[in-house]
């Protein structure tokens, strides 16, 4: 179960402070210690933590060895497909390989399908920002010390089930969280939006919509990030966005 917490962003370790300004870990101790940016980090501290959950934007997502709705599962990278899709291996079992489509965001496409079914590279600013997004995601995931996936519910295409963790292509719709080499926890979905490498898409608060989400907190978080990116002309927002996300 996720639950709202009073403090917006903090770390609860057993022994050490870490500079994690946006996302935090909750550990087995009940003592809450607010993290300050000026505190020096201990590079090995996380290896000593018995973590029970990750906290994103005031919401706690408990850890699980299996992929479950709003539960956090540690994974290993297998392959980065593009800016918003990658293959991961369940870190616990080392057997279950899943494709994850980053929840609530969309990066530009590097290729497009012709009427005859053949795929060809896109061009211009669309290809430019598709490449930038793909490189950023690839670098972040390959350099990450740890990676976690938080699956989100999506509308099921099975008659006997209303919601599912996977879309019609069998991909988990997930929030992706990484621990960087600098011991900084980052939500990769949100970072791509903040940089202007992705836009908010395939997520809705309209009940019955194909992309409906009950995770209001995450929806608002991504929406705010996109609003800031637009206002500050980050990434592709300084370009003609219609050329980057054409309707056809």
mmCIF file of C-alpha atoms in Angstrom:
data_model
loop_
_atom_site.group_PDB
_atom_site.id
_atom_site.type_symbol
_atom_site.label_atom_id
_atom_site.label_comp_id
_atom_site.label_asym_id
_atom_site.label_seq_id
_atom_site.Cartn_x
_atom_site.Cartn_y
_atom_site.Cartn_z
ATOM 1 C CA UNK A 1 0.000 0.000 0.000
ATOM 2 C CA UNK A 2 1.213 3.478 -0.755
ATOM 3 C CA UNK A 3 0.669 6.208 1.777
ATOM 4 C CA UNK A 4 1.210 9.943 1.891
ATOM 5 C CA UNK A 5 3.972 11.188 4.147
ATOM 6 C CA UNK A 6 4.398 14.561 5.771
ATOM 7 C CA UNK A 7 7.845 15.451 4.570
ATOM 8 C CA UNK A 8 8.174 15.847 0.833
ATOM 9 C CA UNK A 9 11.653 14.453 0.223
ATOM 10 C CA UNK A 10 13.871 12.680 2.743
ATOM 11 C CA UNK A 11 16.077 9.683 3.443
ATOM 12 C CA UNK A 12 15.663 7.293 6.359
ATOM 13 C CA UNK A 13 18.938 5.356 6.673
ATOM 14 C CA UNK A 14 20.383 3.223 9.453
ATOM 15 C CA UNK A 15 23.551 5.249 9.834
ATOM 16 C CA UNK A 16 24.391 7.802 7.181
ATOM 17 C CA UNK A 17 23.172 10.899 5.380
ATOM 18 C CA UNK A 18 22.937 10.912 1.582
ATOM 19 C CA UNK A 19 22.194 13.886 -0.726
ATOM 20 C CA UNK A 20 18.948 12.670 -2.266
ATOM 21 C CA UNK A 21 16.856 15.804 -2.848
ATOM 22 C CA UNK A 22 13.907 14.414 -4.823
ATOM 23 C CA UNK A 23 13.425 10.761 -3.946
ATOM 24 C CA UNK A 24 14.210 8.770 -0.850
ATOM 25 C CA UNK A 25 14.477 5.294 0.601
ATOM 26 C CA UNK A 26 12.677 4.130 3.720
ATOM 27 C CA UNK A 27 14.547 1.563 5.779
ATOM 28 C CA UNK A 28 13.830 -0.746 8.678
ATOM 29 C CA UNK A 29 14.444 1.862 11.340
ATOM 30 C CA UNK A 30 11.434 4.002 12.286
ATOM 31 C CA UNK A 31 13.579 7.026 12.941
ATOM 32 C CA UNK A 32 13.102 9.731 10.307
ATOM 33 C CA UNK A 33 16.143 11.815 9.432
ATOM 34 C CA UNK A 34 15.744 14.731 7.031
ATOM 35 C CA UNK A 35 18.480 14.770 4.411
ATOM 36 C CA UNK A 36 20.292 18.042 3.697
ATOM 37 C CA UNK A 37 22.200 18.693 0.474
ATOM 38 C CA UNK A 38 25.225 20.035 2.305
ATOM 39 C CA UNK A 39 25.876 16.763 4.111
ATOM 40 C CA UNK A 40 28.731 14.756 2.609
ATOM 41 C CA UNK A 41 27.738 11.367 1.232
ATOM 42 C CA UNK A 42 29.139 7.984 2.115
ATOM 43 C CA UNK A 43 29.472 6.100 -1.206
ATOM 44 C CA UNK A 44 29.053 2.721 0.482
ATOM 45 C CA UNK A 45 26.165 3.620 2.766
ATOM 46 C CA UNK A 46 23.405 2.262 0.529
ATOM 47 C CA UNK A 47 25.022 -1.177 0.511
ATOM 48 C CA UNK A 48 24.327 -1.333 4.245
ATOM 49 C CA UNK A 49 20.689 -0.294 4.138
ATOM 50 C CA UNK A 50 17.802 -2.754 4.547
ATOM 51 C CA UNK A 51 15.422 -0.808 2.351
ATOM 52 C CA UNK A 52 11.687 -1.421 2.517
ATOM 53 C CA UNK A 53 10.400 1.199 0.131
ATOM 54 C CA UNK A 54 11.034 4.138 -2.154
ATOM 55 C CA UNK A 55 9.343 7.475 -1.638
ATOM 56 C CA UNK A 56 8.395 9.501 -4.706
ATOM 57 C CA UNK A 57 6.832 12.922 -4.288
ATOM 58 C CA UNK A 58 5.462 12.124 -0.798
ATOM 59 C CA UNK A 59 4.146 8.680 -1.773
ATOM 60 C CA UNK A 60 5.662 5.456 -0.486
ATOM 61 C CA UNK A 61 6.056 2.444 -2.786
ATOM 62 C CA UNK A 62 6.998 -0.716 -0.878
ATOM 63 C CA UNK A 63 9.528 -3.191 -2.239
ATOM 64 C CA UNK A 64 8.473 -6.503 -3.778
ATOM 65 C CA UNK A 65 10.346 -9.394 -5.380
ATOM 66 C CA UNK A 66 7.555 -9.650 -7.956
ATOM 67 C CA UNK A 67 6.159 -7.065 -10.352
ATOM 68 C CA UNK A 68 2.981 -5.735 -8.721
ATOM 69 C CA UNK A 69 0.890 -2.589 -9.007
ATOM 70 C CA UNK A 70 2.532 0.312 -7.147
ATOM 71 C CA UNK A 71 5.202 -1.985 -5.694
ATOM 72 C CA UNK A 72 8.913 -1.430 -6.295
ATOM 73 C CA UNK A 73 10.979 -4.219 -7.860
ATOM 74 C CA UNK A 74 14.728 -4.025 -8.409
ATOM 75 C CA UNK A 75 15.851 -4.913 -11.931
ATOM 76 C CA UNK A 76 18.953 -5.153 -14.095
ATOM 77 C CA UNK A 77 19.182 -3.625 -17.557
ATOM 78 C CA UNK A 78 19.136 -5.971 -20.532
ATOM 79 C CA UNK A 79 18.684 -3.600 -23.447
ATOM 80 C CA UNK A 80 17.601 -0.003 -24.089
ATOM 81 C CA UNK A 81 15.221 0.107 -27.053
ATOM 82 C CA UNK A 82 14.642 3.856 -27.258
ATOM 83 C CA UNK A 83 14.045 6.867 -25.047
ATOM 84 C CA UNK A 84 10.993 5.464 -23.278
ATOM 85 C CA UNK A 85 11.269 1.682 -23.577
ATOM 86 C CA UNK A 86 13.798 -0.840 -22.242
ATOM 87 C CA UNK A 87 14.148 -4.517 -21.357
ATOM 88 C CA UNK A 88 14.955 -5.468 -17.780
ATOM 89 C CA UNK A 89 15.712 -8.604 -15.802
ATOM 90 C CA UNK A 90 14.129 -9.196 -12.408
ATOM 91 C CA UNK A 91 17.100 -8.722 -10.075
ATOM 92 C CA UNK A 92 15.785 -11.251 -7.552
ATOM 93 C CA UNK A 93 15.027 -14.193 -9.840
ATOM 94 C CA UNK A 94 17.518 -13.405 -12.629
ATOM 95 C CA UNK A 95 15.084 -15.176 -14.955
ATOM 96 C CA UNK A 96 12.117 -12.926 -15.665
ATOM 97 C CA UNK A 97 12.882 -10.538 -18.551
ATOM 98 C CA UNK A 98 10.277 -7.826 -19.108
ATOM 99 C CA UNK A 99 9.860 -4.935 -21.496
ATOM 100 C CA UNK A 100 8.960 -1.711 -19.702
ATOM 101 C CA UNK A 101 7.249 1.253 -21.339
ATOM 102 C CA UNK A 102 7.918 4.330 -19.201
ATOM 103 C CA UNK A 103 4.609 5.371 -17.632
ATOM 104 C CA UNK A 104 2.939 8.604 -18.679
ATOM 105 C CA UNK A 105 5.570 9.890 -21.092
ATOM 106 C CA UNK A 106 6.486 9.725 -24.765
ATOM 107 C CA UNK A 107 9.813 10.448 -26.463
ATOM 108 C CA UNK A 108 10.174 11.256 -30.186
ATOM 109 C CA UNK A 109 10.438 8.361 -32.635
ATOM 110 C CA UNK A 110 13.658 7.462 -34.456
ATOM 111 C CA UNK A 111 11.775 5.576 -37.156
ATOM 112 C CA UNK A 112 8.346 5.524 -38.744
ATOM 113 C CA UNK A 113 6.288 2.857 -40.460
ATOM 114 C CA UNK A 114 5.317 3.238 -44.106
ATOM 115 C CA UNK A 115 1.949 2.027 -45.489
ATOM 116 C CA UNK A 116 3.701 -1.081 -46.824
ATOM 117 C CA UNK A 117 4.891 -1.947 -43.313
ATOM 118 C CA UNK A 118 8.515 -1.008 -43.869
ATOM 119 C CA UNK A 119 10.188 1.175 -41.235
ATOM 120 C CA UNK A 120 12.461 4.058 -42.201
ATOM 121 C CA UNK A 121 14.382 6.601 -40.067
ATOM 122 C CA UNK A 122 12.663 9.853 -39.197
ATOM 123 C CA UNK A 123 14.360 13.114 -40.152
ATOM 124 C CA UNK A 124 15.114 16.625 -38.932
ATOM 125 C CA UNK A 125 14.298 17.725 -35.399
ATOM 126 C CA UNK A 126 12.210 14.607 -34.790
ATOM 127 C CA UNK A 127 15.206 12.338 -35.335
ATOM 128 C CA UNK A 128 17.468 14.766 -33.454
ATOM 129 C CA UNK A 129 15.455 14.683 -30.231
ATOM 130 C CA UNK A 130 14.657 10.988 -30.571
ATOM 131 C CA UNK A 131 18.398 10.357 -30.623
ATOM 132 C CA UNK A 132 19.026 12.682 -27.679
ATOM 133 C CA UNK A 133 16.320 10.984 -25.618
ATOM 134 C CA UNK A 134 17.566 7.493 -26.475
ATOM 135 C CA UNK A 135 21.159 8.366 -25.611
ATOM 136 C CA UNK A 136 20.139 9.938 -22.316
ATOM 137 C CA UNK A 137 18.062 6.938 -21.278
ATOM 138 C CA UNK A 138 20.737 4.475 -22.402
ATOM 139 C CA UNK A 139 23.490 6.310 -20.518
ATOM 140 C CA UNK A 140 21.418 6.699 -17.371
ATOM 141 C CA UNK A 141 20.437 3.030 -17.260
ATOM 142 C CA UNK A 142 23.874 1.661 -18.160
ATOM 143 C CA UNK A 143 25.630 3.838 -15.578
ATOM 144 C CA UNK A 144 23.060 3.339 -12.809
ATOM 145 C CA UNK A 145 24.166 1.547 -9.668
ATOM 146 C CA UNK A 146 20.624 0.298 -9.099
ATOM 147 C CA UNK A 147 17.381 0.361 -11.063
ATOM 148 C CA UNK A 148 13.812 -0.114 -9.834
ATOM 149 C CA UNK A 149 10.502 -0.451 -11.641
ATOM 150 C CA UNK A 150 7.136 0.579 -10.158
ATOM 151 C CA UNK A 151 4.408 -0.955 -12.370
ATOM 152 C CA UNK A 152 1.259 1.088 -12.991
ATOM 153 C CA UNK A 153 -2.189 -0.207 -13.870
ATOM 154 C CA UNK A 154 -3.309 0.062 -17.483
ATOM 155 C CA UNK A 155 -6.551 -0.933 -19.163
ATOM 156 C CA UNK A 156 -6.641 -4.667 -19.779
ATOM 157 C CA UNK A 157 -7.315 -6.148 -23.191
ATOM 158 C CA UNK A 158 -8.540 -9.373 -21.596
ATOM 159 C CA UNK A 159 -12.307 -9.763 -21.316
ATOM 160 C CA UNK A 160 -12.213 -11.125 -17.767
ATOM 161 C CA UNK A 161 -9.908 -8.416 -16.367
ATOM 162 C CA UNK A 162 -10.524 -4.663 -16.170
ATOM 163 C CA UNK A 163 -6.962 -3.558 -15.454
ATOM 164 C CA UNK A 164 -3.533 -5.056 -16.064
ATOM 165 C CA UNK A 165 0.156 -4.303 -15.500
ATOM 166 C CA UNK A 166 0.860 -4.746 -19.214
ATOM 167 C CA UNK A 167 -0.409 -3.046 -22.355
ATOM 168 C CA UNK A 168 -1.613 -4.755 -25.540
ATOM 169 C CA UNK A 169 2.020 -5.318 -26.552
ATOM 170 C CA UNK A 170 2.789 -7.147 -23.304
ATOM 171 C CA UNK A 171 4.893 -4.319 -21.896
ATOM 172 C CA UNK A 172 4.813 -3.329 -18.236
ATOM 173 C CA UNK A 173 3.789 0.313 -17.844
ATOM 174 C CA UNK A 174 6.246 1.487 -15.211
ATOM 175 C CA UNK A 175 7.825 4.297 -13.269
ATOM 176 C CA UNK A 176 11.607 3.904 -13.578
ATOM 177 C CA UNK A 177 13.841 4.939 -10.678
ATOM 178 C CA UNK A 178 17.635 4.827 -10.731
ATOM 179 C CA UNK A 179 20.462 5.273 -8.254
ATOM 180 C CA UNK A 180 23.261 7.178 -9.978
ATOM 181 C CA UNK A 181 26.992 6.844 -9.435
ATOM 182 C CA UNK A 182 26.724 9.980 -7.306
ATOM 183 C CA UNK A 183 24.199 8.221 -5.025
ATOM 184 C CA UNK A 184 21.348 10.360 -6.304
ATOM 185 C CA UNK A 185 17.933 8.767 -6.733
ATOM 186 C CA UNK A 186 16.174 9.917 -9.899
ATOM 187 C CA UNK A 187 12.810 9.172 -11.473
ATOM 188 C CA UNK A 188 13.885 8.750 -15.093
ATOM 189 C CA UNK A 189 10.372 9.358 -16.443
ATOM 190 C CA UNK A 190 10.237 12.757 -14.787
ATOM 191 C CA UNK A 191 13.809 13.672 -15.717
ATOM 192 C CA UNK A 192 13.149 13.053 -19.419
ATOM 193 C CA UNK A 193 10.152 15.394 -19.214
ATOM 194 C CA UNK A 194 12.126 18.019 -17.295
ATOM 195 C CA UNK A 195 14.851 18.039 -19.946
ATOM 196 C CA UNK A 196 12.383 18.429 -22.787
ATOM 197 C CA UNK A 197 13.250 14.993 -24.164
ATOM 198 C CA UNK A 198 9.755 13.605 -23.495
ATOM 199 C CA UNK A 199 6.214 14.901 -23.245
ATOM 200 C CA UNK A 200 3.392 13.821 -20.969
ATOM 201 C CA UNK A 201 1.327 11.304 -22.926
ATOM 202 C CA UNK A 202 -0.665 8.077 -22.658
ATOM 203 C CA UNK A 203 -1.888 8.963 -19.179
ATOM 204 C CA UNK A 204 -5.284 10.325 -18.176
ATOM 205 C CA UNK A 205 -7.399 11.133 -15.151
ATOM 206 C CA UNK A 206 -10.627 10.560 -17.099
ATOM 207 C CA UNK A 207 -12.326 7.442 -15.748
ATOM 208 C CA UNK A 208 -12.902 4.954 -18.541
ATOM 209 C CA UNK A 209 -10.177 6.393 -20.748
ATOM 210 C CA UNK A 210 -7.786 3.865 -22.285
ATOM 211 C CA UNK A 211 -4.878 5.481 -20.430
ATOM 212 C CA UNK A 212 -6.678 6.179 -17.158
ATOM 213 C CA UNK A 213 -4.509 6.144 -14.039
ATOM 214 C CA UNK A 214 -5.601 6.172 -10.424
ATOM 215 C CA UNK A 215 -2.158 7.441 -9.407
ATOM 216 C CA UNK A 216 -3.108 11.109 -9.110
ATOM 217 C CA UNK A 217 0.125 11.978 -7.354
ATOM 218 C CA UNK A 218 2.310 10.718 -10.194
ATOM 219 C CA UNK A 219 0.036 12.286 -12.834
ATOM 220 C CA UNK A 220 0.290 15.716 -11.196
ATOM 221 C CA UNK A 221 4.056 15.328 -10.708
ATOM 222 C CA UNK A 222 4.675 14.681 -14.402
ATOM 223 C CA UNK A 223 2.208 17.386 -15.446
ATOM 224 C CA UNK A 224 4.012 19.962 -13.318
ATOM 225 C CA UNK A 225 7.381 18.891 -14.740
ATOM 226 C CA UNK A 226 6.109 19.344 -18.290
ATOM 227 C CA UNK A 227 4.670 22.752 -17.437
ATOM 228 C CA UNK A 228 8.070 23.895 -16.205
ATOM 229 C CA UNK A 229 9.870 22.456 -19.248
ATOM 230 C CA UNK A 230 7.470 24.259 -21.594
ATOM 231 C CA UNK A 231 7.833 27.548 -19.738
ATOM 232 C CA UNK A 232 11.629 27.354 -19.775
ATOM 233 C CA UNK A 233 11.809 26.137 -23.409
ATOM 234 C CA UNK A 234 13.721 23.023 -22.449
ATOM 235 C CA UNK A 235 14.747 20.559 -25.153
ATOM 236 C CA UNK A 236 12.256 20.224 -27.987
ATOM 237 C CA UNK A 237 9.906 22.835 -26.505
ATOM 238 C CA UNK A 238 12.024 25.491 -28.191
ATOM 239 C CA UNK A 239 11.305 23.843 -31.559
ATOM 240 C CA UNK A 240 8.165 23.330 -33.632
ATOM 241 C CA UNK A 241 6.717 20.477 -31.586
ATOM 242 C CA UNK A 242 4.335 19.461 -34.381
ATOM 243 C CA UNK A 243 7.375 18.408 -36.414
ATOM 244 C CA UNK A 244 8.648 16.317 -33.513
ATOM 245 C CA UNK A 245 5.337 14.632 -32.710
ATOM 246 C CA UNK A 246 3.509 14.565 -36.067
ATOM 247 C CA UNK A 247 -0.070 13.322 -36.028
ATOM 248 C CA UNK A 248 0.606 10.839 -38.805
#
